Amino acid sequence: MKVLITGGAGYAGNALVQQLISNKDVEEIRIFDNLSKGKHVLLQQVVKSSKIQFIEGDILDNYKLSKSLQDIDTAVHLATVKQPERFHHYMEQVNHWGTANLINLMEEHSVKRFIFLSSTEVYGQSNKEINLSNEIMPETPYAHSMFRAEKYVKTLENKCEVAIVRIPDIYGYNPAMDFSYGLNKRIFDAKYNALLQLDADGLHKQSAVHVNDLAQLICYLSLTTPEQSIYLANSEHWDGMGIYESLKSFYPNLEATFTSHHLRLQDNIIESDETTQKIIKTKTSLTTGIEELLSNLNY
């Protein structure tokens, strides 16, 4: 089997490539990435693997993208942009039109399976636990761009096997990890700044998926006929104060500041579906994920 991964040099891509390399059914892993985030780590890690082919290219570059699709069995689309949201036009170009561009080119090739990494932000904010039955109500520019991308993905459903994986924030150790937002940023701030900035009262619950759990799910879907069209990634729930207390056990001098402390923010809890729970054989606990990340930060 030959697998194409757009955005394959990034955070989720790094973990996915490691899973695919060890699978005997995978003959070739073709990484398509413009390296805009400076993630060269993967190339250094796997350059000796005969399974890897790297193509430096942009998701809007029709010529390179079309070449990358030749003889591919499964395409995994990870190349999206989340930060910063102030660049609305660029986000729309990459997330929406980049996905549309890939799908249009896929129709010229005999790709059998397409996996798209989307976001649970397409559901908007909700006081109730979010599951597959929730109504789609995107609120942010990022969420709107991802939902529009999903609509394009669904046009493939009668032409090849399709799976959309909606995820909350990703966290956990990986050589290409991102410290710019979410749980990873809080862990980084605790270690290097001895300070956590908490929103409102720090008690609203949020969800995060460990990068290795996500890679397990995408790897499985890449190699197997999907049982359903949409999946919610397995996630752990956390709140700012809970993370503060947990990290304080590692760093006794850790302090916390509160922004908009007079507010009570809505919980944002994602419950993964039953099929996803069965696929993820070894789910990483929040405690284990944090400890592993901290143990791999050298300074």
PDB file of C-alpha atoms in Angstrom:
ATOM      1  CA  MET A   1       0.000   0.000   0.000  1.00  0.00           C
ATOM      2  CA  LYS A   2       1.160   3.529  -0.807  1.00  0.00           C
ATOM      3  CA  VAL A   3       0.066   6.385   1.473  1.00  0.00           C
ATOM      4  CA  LEU A   4       0.246  10.135   0.819  1.00  0.00           C
ATOM      5  CA  ILE A   5       0.287  12.459   3.837  1.00  0.00           C
ATOM      6  CA  THR A   6      -0.166  16.176   3.199  1.00  0.00           C
ATOM      7  CA  GLY A   7       1.318  18.136   6.091  1.00  0.00           C
ATOM      8  CA  GLY A   8       3.220  14.972   6.941  1.00  0.00           C
ATOM      9  CA  ALA A   9       6.198  16.796   8.463  1.00  0.00           C
ATOM     10  CA  GLY A  10       4.053  18.436  11.153  1.00  0.00           C
ATOM     11  CA  TYR A  11       2.952  17.457  14.657  1.00  0.00           C
ATOM     12  CA  ALA A  12       0.305  14.841  13.828  1.00  0.00           C
ATOM     13  CA  GLY A  13       2.155  13.813  10.666  1.00  0.00           C
ATOM     14  CA  ASN A  14       5.312  12.980  12.602  1.00  0.00           C
ATOM     15  CA  ALA A  15       3.459  10.539  14.858  1.00  0.00           C
ATOM     16  CA  LEU A  16       1.510   9.034  11.957  1.00  0.00           C
ATOM     17  CA  VAL A  17       4.640   8.387   9.889  1.00  0.00           C
ATOM     18  CA  GLN A  18       6.231   6.521  12.797  1.00  0.00           C
ATOM     19  CA  GLN A  19       3.150   4.278  13.005  1.00  0.00           C
ATOM     20  CA  LEU A  20       3.038   3.619   9.259  1.00  0.00           C
ATOM     21  CA  ILE A  21       6.756   2.854   8.944  1.00  0.00           C
ATOM     22  CA  SER A  22       6.411  -0.103  11.298  1.00  0.00           C
ATOM     23  CA  ASN A  23       3.414  -1.545   9.407  1.00  0.00           C
ATOM     24  CA  LYS A  24       4.385  -4.360   7.028  1.00  0.00           C
ATOM     25  CA  ASP A  25       1.445  -3.607   4.703  1.00  0.00           C
ATOM     26  CA  VAL A  26       2.775  -0.119   3.923  1.00  0.00           C
ATOM     27  CA  GLU A  27       5.118  -0.086   0.947  1.00  0.00           C
ATOM     28  CA  GLU A  28       5.613   3.663   0.556  1.00  0.00           C
ATOM     29  CA  ILE A  29       4.880   6.786   2.609  1.00  0.00           C
ATOM     30  CA  ARG A  30       4.852   9.934   0.520  1.00  0.00           C
ATOM     31  CA  ILE A  31       5.141  13.112   2.611  1.00  0.00           C
ATOM     32  CA  PHE A  32       3.901  16.316   0.974  1.00  0.00           C
ATOM     33  CA  ASP A  33       4.723  19.414   3.034  1.00  0.00           C
ATOM     34  CA  ASN A  34       5.807  23.013   2.400  1.00  0.00           C
ATOM     35  CA  LEU A  35       7.785  23.106   5.689  1.00  0.00           C
ATOM     36  CA  SER A  36       6.172  26.474   6.465  1.00  0.00           C
ATOM     37  CA  LYS A  37       6.286  25.675  10.181  1.00  0.00           C
ATOM     38  CA  GLY A  38       9.977  24.822  10.035  1.00  0.00           C
ATOM     39  CA  LYS A  39       9.368  21.175  10.927  1.00  0.00           C
ATOM     40  CA  HIS A  40      12.474  19.460   9.523  1.00  0.00           C
ATOM     41  CA  VAL A  41      12.733  16.973  12.395  1.00  0.00           C
ATOM     42  CA  LEU A  42      10.874  14.204  10.610  1.00  0.00           C
ATOM     43  CA  LEU A  43      13.261  14.295   7.678  1.00  0.00           C
ATOM     44  CA  GLN A  44      16.197  13.793  10.025  1.00  0.00           C
ATOM     45  CA  GLN A  45      14.441  10.921  11.807  1.00  0.00           C
ATOM     46  CA  VAL A  46      13.314   8.813   8.878  1.00  0.00           C
ATOM     47  CA  VAL A  47      15.706   9.726   6.090  1.00  0.00           C
ATOM     48  CA  LYS A  48      17.202   6.187   6.268  1.00  0.00           C
ATOM     49  CA  SER A  49      13.832   4.496   5.754  1.00  0.00           C
ATOM     50  CA  SER A  50      13.359   3.125   2.247  1.00  0.00           C
ATOM     51  CA  LYS A  51       9.598   3.643   2.620  1.00  0.00           C
ATOM     52  CA  ILE A  52       9.825   7.437   2.744  1.00  0.00           C
ATOM     53  CA  GLN A  53       9.521   9.804  -0.185  1.00  0.00           C
ATOM     54  CA  PHE A  54       9.458  13.528   0.605  1.00  0.00           C
ATOM     55  CA  ILE A  55       8.014  16.182  -1.711  1.00  0.00           C
ATOM     56  CA  GLU A  56       8.349  19.824  -0.706  1.00  0.00           C
ATOM     57  CA  GLY A  57       5.259  21.540  -2.046  1.00  0.00           C
ATOM     58  CA  ASP A  58       2.271  23.735  -1.268  1.00  0.00           C
ATOM     59  CA  ILE A  59      -1.278  22.426  -1.095  1.00  0.00           C
ATOM     60  CA  LEU A  60      -2.272  25.037  -3.717  1.00  0.00           C
ATOM     61  CA  ASP A  61       0.445  23.929  -6.177  1.00  0.00           C
ATOM     62  CA  ASN A  62      -1.507  21.832  -8.678  1.00  0.00           C
ATOM     63  CA  TYR A  63       1.497  20.449 -10.526  1.00  0.00           C
ATOM     64  CA  LYS A  64       3.395  19.121  -7.507  1.00  0.00           C
ATOM     65  CA  LEU A  65       0.233  17.964  -5.766  1.00  0.00           C
ATOM     66  CA  SER A  66      -0.908  16.015  -8.814  1.00  0.00           C
ATOM     67  CA  LYS A  67       2.494  14.309  -9.095  1.00  0.00           C
ATOM     68  CA  SER A  68       2.337  13.363  -5.427  1.00  0.00           C
ATOM     69  CA  LEU A  69      -0.986  11.554  -5.997  1.00  0.00           C
ATOM     70  CA  GLN A  70       0.335   9.175  -8.658  1.00  0.00           C
ATOM     71  CA  ASP A  71      -0.180   5.494  -7.716  1.00  0.00           C
ATOM     72  CA  ILE A  72      -1.422   6.414  -4.217  1.00  0.00           C
ATOM     73  CA  ASP A  73      -3.874   4.066  -2.462  1.00  0.00           C
ATOM     74  CA  THR A  74      -4.719   6.246   0.570  1.00  0.00           C
ATOM     75  CA  ALA A  75      -4.442  10.025   0.924  1.00  0.00           C
ATOM     76  CA  VAL A  76      -4.332  11.509   4.435  1.00  0.00           C
ATOM     77  CA  HIS A  77      -4.923  15.264   4.482  1.00  0.00           C
ATOM     78  CA  LEU A  78      -3.340  16.974   7.501  1.00  0.00           C
ATOM     79  CA  ALA A  79      -2.206  20.215   5.824  1.00  0.00           C
ATOM     80  CA  THR A  80      -4.346  22.863   7.517  1.00  0.00           C
ATOM     81  CA  VAL A  81      -3.713  26.163   9.299  1.00  0.00           C
ATOM     82  CA  LYS A  82      -5.113  27.101  12.718  1.00  0.00           C
ATOM     83  CA  GLN A  83      -2.937  29.931  14.017  1.00  0.00           C
ATOM     84  CA  PRO A  84      -3.105  32.883  13.875  1.00  0.00           C
ATOM     85  CA  GLU A  85      -6.761  33.520  13.104  1.00  0.00           C
ATOM     86  CA  ARG A  86      -6.148  37.157  12.197  1.00  0.00           C
ATOM     87  CA  PHE A  87      -4.971  35.963   8.778  1.00  0.00           C
ATOM     88  CA  HIS A  88      -8.475  34.983   7.676  1.00  0.00           C
ATOM     89  CA  HIS A  89      -7.717  34.972   3.956  1.00  0.00           C
ATOM     90  CA  TYR A  90      -4.706  32.665   4.246  1.00  0.00           C
ATOM     91  CA  MET A  91      -6.618  30.314   6.531  1.00  0.00           C
ATOM     92  CA  GLU A  92      -9.471  30.139   4.035  1.00  0.00           C
ATOM     93  CA  GLN A  93      -7.061  29.546   1.159  1.00  0.00           C
ATOM     94  CA  VAL A  94      -5.263  26.651   2.844  1.00  0.00           C
ATOM     95  CA  ASN A  95      -8.077  24.969   4.781  1.00  0.00           C
ATOM     96  CA  HIS A  96     -10.973  25.413   2.382  1.00  0.00           C
ATOM     97  CA  TRP A  97      -9.525  25.886  -1.081  1.00  0.00           C
ATOM     98  CA  GLY A  98      -6.447  23.760  -0.426  1.00  0.00           C
ATOM     99  CA  THR A  99      -8.730  20.846   0.451  1.00  0.00           C
ATOM    100  CA  ALA A 100     -10.915  21.533  -2.581  1.00  0.00           C
ATOM    101  CA  ASN A 101      -7.817  21.603  -4.776  1.00  0.00           C
ATOM    102  CA  LEU A 102      -6.633  18.249  -3.443  1.00  0.00           C
ATOM    103  CA  ILE A 103     -10.049  16.663  -3.961  1.00  0.00           C
ATOM    104  CA  ASN A 104     -10.352  17.955  -7.529  1.00  0.00           C
ATOM    105  CA  LEU A 105      -6.951  16.459  -8.366  1.00  0.00           C
ATOM    106  CA  MET A 106      -7.813  13.174  -6.620  1.00  0.00           C
ATOM    107  CA  GLU A 107     -10.581  12.629  -9.140  1.00  0.00           C
ATOM    108  CA  GLU A 108      -7.889  12.369 -11.824  1.00  0.00           C
ATOM    109  CA  HIS A 109      -6.177   9.548  -9.913  1.00  0.00           C
ATOM    110  CA  SER A 110      -7.437   6.206  -8.627  1.00  0.00           C
ATOM    111  CA  VAL A 111      -7.059   6.948  -4.911  1.00  0.00           C
ATOM    112  CA  LYS A 112      -9.072   4.362  -2.990  1.00  0.00           C
ATOM    113  CA  ARG A 113      -9.330   6.040   0.412  1.00  0.00           C
ATOM    114  CA  PHE A 114      -9.279   9.606   1.764  1.00  0.00           C
ATOM    115  CA  ILE A 115      -8.803  10.584   5.424  1.00  0.00           C
ATOM    116  CA  PHE A 116      -9.354  14.215   6.430  1.00  0.00           C
ATOM    117  CA  LEU A 117      -8.267  15.666   9.771  1.00  0.00           C
ATOM    118  CA  SER A 118     -10.898  18.228  10.770  1.00  0.00           C
ATOM    119  CA  SER A 119     -11.730  19.929  14.072  1.00  0.00           C
ATOM    120  CA  THR A 120     -14.380  19.666  16.770  1.00  0.00           C
ATOM    121  CA  GLU A 121     -14.541  23.467  16.577  1.00  0.00           C
ATOM    122  CA  VAL A 122     -17.101  22.987  13.789  1.00  0.00           C
ATOM    123  CA  TYR A 123     -19.614  22.276  16.603  1.00  0.00           C
ATOM    124  CA  GLY A 124     -19.113  25.683  18.215  1.00  0.00           C
ATOM    125  CA  GLN A 125     -19.553  26.158  21.961  1.00  0.00           C
ATOM    126  CA  SER A 126     -21.951  23.987  23.939  1.00  0.00           C
ATOM    127  CA  ASN A 127     -22.778  23.495  27.617  1.00  0.00           C
ATOM    128  CA  LYS A 128     -23.492  19.840  26.880  1.00  0.00           C
ATOM    129  CA  GLU A 129     -21.063  17.090  25.955  1.00  0.00           C
ATOM    130  CA  ILE A 130     -20.411  17.121  22.224  1.00  0.00           C
ATOM    131  CA  ASN A 131     -20.919  13.912  20.266  1.00  0.00           C
ATOM    132  CA  LEU A 132     -21.662  12.933  16.675  1.00  0.00           C
ATOM    133  CA  SER A 133     -25.332  13.877  17.023  1.00  0.00           C
ATOM    134  CA  ASN A 134     -24.581  17.536  17.790  1.00  0.00           C
ATOM    135  CA  GLU A 135     -25.569  20.197  15.288  1.00  0.00           C
ATOM    136  CA  ILE A 136     -22.769  21.846  13.299  1.00  0.00           C
ATOM    137  CA  MET A 137     -22.515  25.500  14.385  1.00  0.00           C
ATOM    138  CA  PRO A 138     -19.058  26.920  13.528  1.00  0.00           C
ATOM    139  CA  GLU A 139     -18.272  30.261  15.160  1.00  0.00           C
ATOM    140  CA  THR A 140     -14.647  31.140  14.409  1.00  0.00           C
ATOM    141  CA  PRO A 141     -13.025  31.766  10.996  1.00  0.00           C
ATOM    142  CA  TYR A 142     -10.994  28.590  11.512  1.00  0.00           C
ATOM    143  CA  ALA A 143     -14.107  26.517  12.253  1.00  0.00           C
ATOM    144  CA  HIS A 144     -15.926  27.927   9.213  1.00  0.00           C
ATOM    145  CA  SER A 145     -12.974  27.131   6.933  1.00  0.00           C
ATOM    146  CA  MET A 146     -12.816  23.555   8.233  1.00  0.00           C
ATOM    147  CA  PHE A 147     -16.549  22.996   7.826  1.00  0.00           C
ATOM    148  CA  ARG A 148     -16.413  24.255   4.248  1.00  0.00           C
ATOM    149  CA  ALA A 149     -13.522  21.854   3.668  1.00  0.00           C
ATOM    150  CA  GLU A 150     -15.623  18.996   5.083  1.00  0.00           C
ATOM    151  CA  LYS A 151     -18.358  19.751   2.561  1.00  0.00           C
ATOM    152  CA  TYR A 152     -15.864  19.251  -0.252  1.00  0.00           C
ATOM    153  CA  VAL A 153     -14.634  16.023   1.300  1.00  0.00           C
ATOM    154  CA  LYS A 154     -18.163  14.620   1.336  1.00  0.00           C
ATOM    155  CA  THR A 155     -18.397  15.021  -2.458  1.00  0.00           C
ATOM    156  CA  LEU A 156     -15.958  12.090  -2.669  1.00  0.00           C
ATOM    157  CA  GLU A 157     -18.205   9.660  -0.800  1.00  0.00           C
ATOM    158  CA  ASN A 158     -19.555   8.022  -3.972  1.00  0.00           C
ATOM    159  CA  LYS A 159     -16.103   7.826  -5.564  1.00  0.00           C
ATOM    160  CA  CYS A 160     -13.840   6.427  -2.849  1.00  0.00           C
ATOM    161  CA  GLU A 161     -13.789   5.503   0.836  1.00  0.00           C
ATOM    162  CA  VAL A 162     -13.895   8.623   3.023  1.00  0.00           C
ATOM    163  CA  ALA A 163     -13.380   9.285   6.727  1.00  0.00           C
ATOM    164  CA  ILE A 164     -13.432  12.654   8.500  1.00  0.00           C
ATOM    165  CA  VAL A 165     -11.698  12.744  11.892  1.00  0.00           C
ATOM    166  CA  ARG A 166     -12.739  15.664  14.107  1.00  0.00           C
ATOM    167  CA  ILE A 167     -10.310  16.440  16.898  1.00  0.00           C
ATOM    168  CA  PRO A 168      -9.958  18.871  19.813  1.00  0.00           C
ATOM    169  CA  ASP A 169      -6.490  20.277  20.614  1.00  0.00           C
ATOM    170  CA  ILE A 170      -3.566  17.865  20.284  1.00  0.00           C
ATOM    171  CA  TYR A 171      -1.090  17.459  23.126  1.00  0.00           C
ATOM    172  CA  GLY A 172       1.790  15.208  24.095  1.00  0.00           C
ATOM    173  CA  TYR A 173       5.440  14.594  23.357  1.00  0.00           C
ATOM    174  CA  ASN A 174       6.671  14.304  19.802  1.00  0.00           C
ATOM    175  CA  PRO A 175       9.829  15.782  18.211  1.00  0.00           C
ATOM    176  CA  ALA A 176       7.674  18.072  16.039  1.00  0.00           C
ATOM    177  CA  MET A 177       5.337  19.155  18.859  1.00  0.00           C
ATOM    178  CA  ASP A 178       3.706  22.579  18.899  1.00  0.00           C
ATOM    179  CA  PHE A 179       3.838  24.752  22.026  1.00  0.00           C
ATOM    180  CA  SER A 180       1.823  27.675  20.669  1.00  0.00           C
ATOM    181  CA  TYR A 181      -1.585  26.829  22.183  1.00  0.00           C
ATOM    182  CA  GLY A 182      -3.636  24.524  24.376  1.00  0.00           C
ATOM    183  CA  LEU A 183      -2.320  22.071  26.919  1.00  0.00           C
ATOM    184  CA  ASN A 184       1.202  21.973  25.465  1.00  0.00           C
ATOM    185  CA  LYS A 185       1.565  25.724  25.920  1.00  0.00           C
ATOM    186  CA  ARG A 186       0.539  25.489  29.561  1.00  0.00           C
ATOM    187  CA  ILE A 187       3.083  22.741  30.191  1.00  0.00           C
ATOM    188  CA  PHE A 188       5.764  24.808  28.451  1.00  0.00           C
ATOM    189  CA  ASP A 189       4.871  27.913  30.494  1.00  0.00           C
ATOM    190  CA  ALA A 190       4.980  25.951  33.737  1.00  0.00           C
ATOM    191  CA  LYS A 191       8.451  24.580  33.049  1.00  0.00           C
ATOM    192  CA  TYR A 192      10.136  27.605  31.516  1.00  0.00           C
ATOM    193  CA  ASN A 193       8.207  30.587  32.883  1.00  0.00           C
ATOM    194  CA  ALA A 194       6.984  29.231  36.255  1.00  0.00           C
ATOM    195  CA  LEU A 195       3.657  30.875  35.432  1.00  0.00           C
ATOM    196  CA  LEU A 196       0.287  29.676  34.158  1.00  0.00           C
ATOM    197  CA  GLN A 197      -2.236  32.074  32.668  1.00  0.00           C
ATOM    198  CA  LEU A 198      -5.740  30.737  33.300  1.00  0.00           C
ATOM    199  CA  ASP A 199      -8.928  31.903  31.624  1.00  0.00           C
ATOM    200  CA  ALA A 200     -11.832  33.089  33.788  1.00  0.00           C
ATOM    201  CA  ASP A 201     -11.975  31.012  36.999  1.00  0.00           C
ATOM    202  CA  GLY A 202      -9.912  28.196  35.484  1.00  0.00           C
ATOM    203  CA  LEU A 203     -12.664  25.637  36.118  1.00  0.00           C
ATOM    204  CA  HIS A 204     -14.227  25.244  32.670  1.00  0.00           C
ATOM    205  CA  LYS A 205     -13.464  21.848  31.173  1.00  0.00           C
ATOM    206  CA  GLN A 206     -11.776  21.357  27.816  1.00  0.00           C
ATOM    207  CA  SER A 207     -10.730  18.351  25.752  1.00  0.00           C
ATOM    208  CA  ALA A 208      -7.435  17.276  24.222  1.00  0.00           C
ATOM    209  CA  VAL A 209      -6.271  14.191  22.322  1.00  0.00           C
ATOM    210  CA  HIS A 210      -2.808  12.707  22.759  1.00  0.00           C
ATOM    211  CA  VAL A 211      -0.833  12.842  19.517  1.00  0.00           C
ATOM    212  CA  ASN A 212      -0.016   9.112  19.635  1.00  0.00           C
ATOM    213  CA  ASP A 213      -3.664   8.158  20.188  1.00  0.00           C
ATOM    214  CA  LEU A 214      -4.598  10.291  17.186  1.00  0.00           C
ATOM    215  CA  ALA A 215      -1.881   8.631  15.097  1.00  0.00           C
ATOM    216  CA  GLN A 216      -3.245   5.196  16.070  1.00  0.00           C
ATOM    217  CA  LEU A 217      -6.686   6.168  14.821  1.00  0.00           C
ATOM    218  CA  ILE A 218      -5.526   7.699  11.537  1.00  0.00           C
ATOM    219  CA  CYS A 219      -3.156   4.798  10.849  1.00  0.00           C
ATOM    220  CA  TYR A 220      -5.998   2.309  11.332  1.00  0.00           C
ATOM    221  CA  LEU A 221      -8.334   4.263   9.046  1.00  0.00           C
ATOM    222  CA  SER A 222      -5.598   4.628   6.433  1.00  0.00           C
ATOM    223  CA  LEU A 223      -5.248   0.860   6.103  1.00  0.00           C
ATOM    224  CA  THR A 224      -8.819  -0.317   6.713  1.00  0.00           C
ATOM    225  CA  THR A 225     -12.197   0.382   5.148  1.00  0.00           C
ATOM    226  CA  PRO A 226     -13.839   2.979   7.468  1.00  0.00           C
ATOM    227  CA  GLU A 227     -16.973   1.783   9.265  1.00  0.00           C
ATOM    228  CA  GLN A 228     -18.459   5.283   9.303  1.00  0.00           C
ATOM    229  CA  SER A 229     -17.849   8.634   7.628  1.00  0.00           C
ATOM    230  CA  ILE A 230     -17.094  10.764  10.723  1.00  0.00           C
ATOM    231  CA  TYR A 231     -15.043   9.988  13.834  1.00  0.00           C
ATOM    232  CA  LEU A 232     -14.470  11.929  17.052  1.00  0.00           C
ATOM    233  CA  ALA A 233     -10.952  11.353  18.328  1.00  0.00           C
ATOM    234  CA  ASN A 234     -10.507   9.877  21.801  1.00  0.00           C
ATOM    235  CA  SER A 235      -9.884  12.704  24.216  1.00  0.00           C
ATOM    236  CA  GLU A 236      -9.044  13.523  27.809  1.00  0.00           C
ATOM    237  CA  HIS A 237     -10.819  16.305  29.703  1.00  0.00           C
ATOM    238  CA  TRP A 238      -8.999  18.935  31.719  1.00  0.00           C
ATOM    239  CA  ASP A 239      -9.458  22.316  33.364  1.00  0.00           C
ATOM    240  CA  GLY A 240      -6.930  25.036  34.100  1.00  0.00           C
ATOM    241  CA  MET A 241      -6.950  24.667  37.874  1.00  0.00           C
ATOM    242  CA  GLY A 242      -6.567  20.900  37.655  1.00  0.00           C
ATOM    243  CA  ILE A 243      -3.562  21.283  35.352  1.00  0.00           C
ATOM    244  CA  TYR A 244      -2.139  23.946  37.667  1.00  0.00           C
ATOM    245  CA  GLU A 245      -2.337  21.623  40.682  1.00  0.00           C
ATOM    246  CA  SER A 246      -0.857  18.744  38.695  1.00  0.00           C
ATOM    247  CA  LEU A 247       2.070  20.799  37.394  1.00  0.00           C
ATOM    248  CA  LYS A 248       2.659  22.354  40.801  1.00  0.00           C
ATOM    249  CA  SER A 249       3.668  18.907  42.052  1.00  0.00           C
ATOM    250  CA  PHE A 250       6.574  19.099  39.593  1.00  0.00           C
ATOM    251  CA  TYR A 251       7.265  22.813  40.064  1.00  0.00           C
ATOM    252  CA  PRO A 252       6.410  23.959  43.633  1.00  0.00           C
ATOM    253  CA  ASN A 253       7.134  27.611  42.781  1.00  0.00           C
ATOM    254  CA  LEU A 254       4.612  27.639  39.938  1.00  0.00           C
ATOM    255  CA  GLU A 255       2.250  30.632  40.037  1.00  0.00           C
ATOM    256  CA  ALA A 256      -1.063  31.297  38.304  1.00  0.00           C
ATOM    257  CA  THR A 257      -2.683  34.451  36.961  1.00  0.00           C
ATOM    258  CA  PHE A 258      -6.314  34.800  35.895  1.00  0.00           C
ATOM    259  CA  THR A 259      -7.682  36.745  32.935  1.00  0.00           C
ATOM    260  CA  SER A 260     -11.348  37.791  32.984  1.00  0.00           C
ATOM    261  CA  HIS A 261     -11.652  36.061  36.350  1.00  0.00           C
ATOM    262  CA  HIS A 262     -15.186  37.419  36.834  1.00  0.00           C
ATOM    263  CA  LEU A 263     -16.468  35.187  34.024  1.00  0.00           C
ATOM    264  CA  ARG A 264     -17.563  31.538  34.027  1.00  0.00           C
ATOM    265  CA  LEU A 265     -16.734  30.078  30.636  1.00  0.00           C
ATOM    266  CA  GLN A 266     -18.686  27.234  29.072  1.00  0.00           C
ATOM    267  CA  ASP A 267     -17.314  23.720  29.249  1.00  0.00           C
ATOM    268  CA  ASN A 268     -16.212  22.256  25.917  1.00  0.00           C
ATOM    269  CA  ILE A 269     -16.204  18.481  26.367  1.00  0.00           C
ATOM    270  CA  ILE A 270     -15.832  16.099  23.432  1.00  0.00           C
ATOM    271  CA  GLU A 271     -17.009  12.510  23.805  1.00  0.00           C
ATOM    272  CA  SER A 272     -15.502  10.134  21.255  1.00  0.00           C
ATOM    273  CA  ASP A 273     -17.798   7.685  19.481  1.00  0.00           C
ATOM    274  CA  GLU A 274     -17.879   3.960  20.284  1.00  0.00           C
ATOM    275  CA  THR A 275     -16.126   2.924  17.070  1.00  0.00           C
ATOM    276  CA  THR A 276     -13.185   5.214  17.796  1.00  0.00           C
ATOM    277  CA  GLN A 277     -12.913   3.887  21.345  1.00  0.00           C
ATOM    278  CA  LYS A 278     -12.608   0.342  19.978  1.00  0.00           C
ATOM    279  CA  ILE A 279      -9.913   1.347  17.480  1.00  0.00           C
ATOM    280  CA  ILE A 280      -7.663   3.014  20.070  1.00  0.00           C
ATOM    281  CA  LYS A 281      -6.235  -0.017  21.855  1.00  0.00           C
ATOM    282  CA  THR A 282      -3.915   1.818  24.264  1.00  0.00           C
ATOM    283  CA  LYS A 283      -5.269   5.220  25.228  1.00  0.00           C
ATOM    284  CA  THR A 284      -2.767   7.569  26.885  1.00  0.00           C
ATOM    285  CA  SER A 285      -3.967   8.996  30.200  1.00  0.00           C
ATOM    286  CA  LEU A 286      -3.611  12.723  30.805  1.00  0.00           C
ATOM    287  CA  THR A 287      -1.194  12.117  33.686  1.00  0.00           C
ATOM    288  CA  THR A 288       1.001   9.825  31.596  1.00  0.00           C
ATOM    289  CA  GLY A 289       0.952  12.241  28.672  1.00  0.00           C
ATOM    290  CA  ILE A 290       2.055  15.177  30.822  1.00  0.00           C
ATOM    291  CA  GLU A 291       4.784  13.192  32.597  1.00  0.00           C
ATOM    292  CA  GLU A 292       6.135  11.886  29.296  1.00  0.00           C
ATOM    293  CA  LEU A 293       6.244  15.361  27.780  1.00  0.00           C
ATOM    294  CA  LEU A 294       8.026  16.840  30.799  1.00  0.00           C
ATOM    295  CA  SER A 295      10.585  14.031  30.842  1.00  0.00           C
ATOM    296  CA  ASN A 296      11.530  14.832  27.245  1.00  0.00           C
ATOM    297  CA  LEU A 297      12.126  18.549  27.839  1.00  0.00           C
ATOM    298  CA  ASN A 298      15.842  18.744  28.470  1.00  0.00           C
ATOM    299  CA  TYR A 299      16.453  22.165  29.989  1.00  0.00           C
TER     300      TYR A 299
END
